[in-house]
Amino acid sequence: MDNFQKEIDERTNLTSSNRFELLLFRLGTSPEDEQSELFGINVFKLREIVPMPSLTKAAGMSSPMMGMANIRGEIIPVIDLPAVVGCVPKTGLNILLVTEYARSTQAFAVESVDDIVRLEWSQVLAAESGVKSRNITSIARLDTDKSSTRLALVLDVEQILHDIIPNSNIDMDKKKTSAFKLKPGTVAIVAEDSKVARQMLEKGLNMMEIPAQMHVTGLEAWNKIRKMAEECKAEGRPIADKISFVLTDLEMPEMDGFTLTLNIKRDEFLKNIPVIIHSSLSGSANEDHVRKVGADGYVAKFEINELEAAIHKALDAKKIAHV
């Protein structure tokens, strides 16, 4: 038990240095070129790895849903991950990756598991402009050498769940929101690498009538914040004249949300910007670390009412602090 807790603590502490652990696995070969690509997911989202159990298939269930598995007394939906990304497993679907995303538990069937590697987020690049698949959010370079061709494709699990499990789609069309009294001319800076998550956040913030600028990576958001800070300093104005708050995911290429938050809170000119972390990573270890890096709020994806409440709470706390 002590060793298990030590592993959790070590994994959590990686976030202090913009690092994380990636589980590498294979799904088979591509029908086009017969190549077997490496895929990856953040270990923090992984609950356990189990051999393929017997499945129960409900009436009307179709691919990529394979059925339901009983994992330690919990009935969990099983998704055929090779079918989702268009791969053909050569040796069958042998392993289940049981994961926790956005308040839900599901299992992904894969062909094999290769390794767990520790990487810096700077080794992970946004894939939107270089990869055709909508299910790939980033590309991880597995070696520190930038010329290395040893790569892993990081899956956009939010997109996958959004596409195939109807209950994971959040209907915000009829959501009523309360007004936010933001300083005129200010914007929210949003950092989120998942395309579907960005779309949902943008829709939600529009409903709240909050002007926002969307960014794909933590580094992109940080560079924008620094530029706005330079403009404010040159004009003799506080950063609050330009930025209402920052809303950031945790897992992002180039710079994660923990590091983005630390950068803001350690900067004397920026430290009073409210920072709210919005993530599919759940659990007490993450929430404890959110507090340690100085974030003003934390909300798990995707619950629009809780997000709205977290924004209100963070903004109100800053107003009280300055009274």
mmCIF file of N, CA, C and O in Angstrom, residues 63 102 143 147 149 236 280 285 305:
data_model
loop_
_atom_site.group_PDB
_atom_site.id
_atom_site.type_symbol
_atom_site.label_atom_id
_atom_site.label_comp_id
_atom_site.label_asym_id
_atom_site.label_seq_id
_atom_site.Cartn_x
_atom_site.Cartn_y
_atom_site.Cartn_z
ATOM 1 N N SER A 63 -21.265 -1.587 -33.574
ATOM 2 C CA SER A 63 -19.882 -1.115 -33.553
ATOM 3 C C SER A 63 -19.850 0.414 -33.575
ATOM 4 O O SER A 63 -20.669 1.044 -34.260
ATOM 5 N N ALA A 102 -14.390 12.642 -17.749
ATOM 6 C CA ALA A 102 -15.576 13.506 -17.676
ATOM 7 C C ALA A 102 -16.722 12.842 -16.905
ATOM 8 O O ALA A 102 -17.834 12.715 -17.409
ATOM 9 N N ASP A 143 11.311 10.555 -27.682
ATOM 10 C CA ASP A 143 12.707 10.810 -27.337
ATOM 11 C C ASP A 143 12.934 12.315 -27.259
ATOM 12 O O ASP A 143 12.257 13.102 -27.930
ATOM 13 N N SER A 147 14.962 15.241 -33.647
ATOM 14 C CA SER A 147 15.017 14.605 -34.963
ATOM 15 C C SER A 147 14.501 13.168 -34.928
ATOM 16 O O SER A 147 14.390 12.517 -35.964
ATOM 17 N N THR A 149 12.184 9.946 -34.869
ATOM 18 C CA THR A 149 10.911 9.618 -35.533
ATOM 19 C C THR A 149 10.076 8.651 -34.687
ATOM 20 O O THR A 149 9.079 8.119 -35.162
ATOM 21 N N GLY A 236 0.105 51.662 -18.913
ATOM 22 C CA GLY A 236 -0.097 52.007 -17.514
ATOM 23 C C GLY A 236 -1.422 51.526 -16.957
ATOM 24 O O GLY A 236 -2.030 52.178 -16.100
ATOM 25 N N SER A 280 -11.110 16.829 -17.606
ATOM 26 C CA SER A 280 -11.720 15.497 -17.530
ATOM 27 C C SER A 280 -10.954 14.619 -16.548
ATOM 28 O O SER A 280 -11.387 13.519 -16.224
ATOM 29 N N ALA A 285 -6.312 13.476 -5.895
ATOM 30 C CA ALA A 285 -4.912 13.840 -6.132
ATOM 31 C C ALA A 285 -4.828 15.064 -7.034
ATOM 32 O O ALA A 285 -4.050 15.994 -6.776
ATOM 33 N N ASN A 305 -23.695 23.911 -15.616
ATOM 34 C CA ASN A 305 -24.129 24.594 -14.396
ATOM 35 C C ASN A 305 -22.978 24.746 -13.413
ATOM 36 O O ASN A 305 -22.806 25.807 -12.799
#
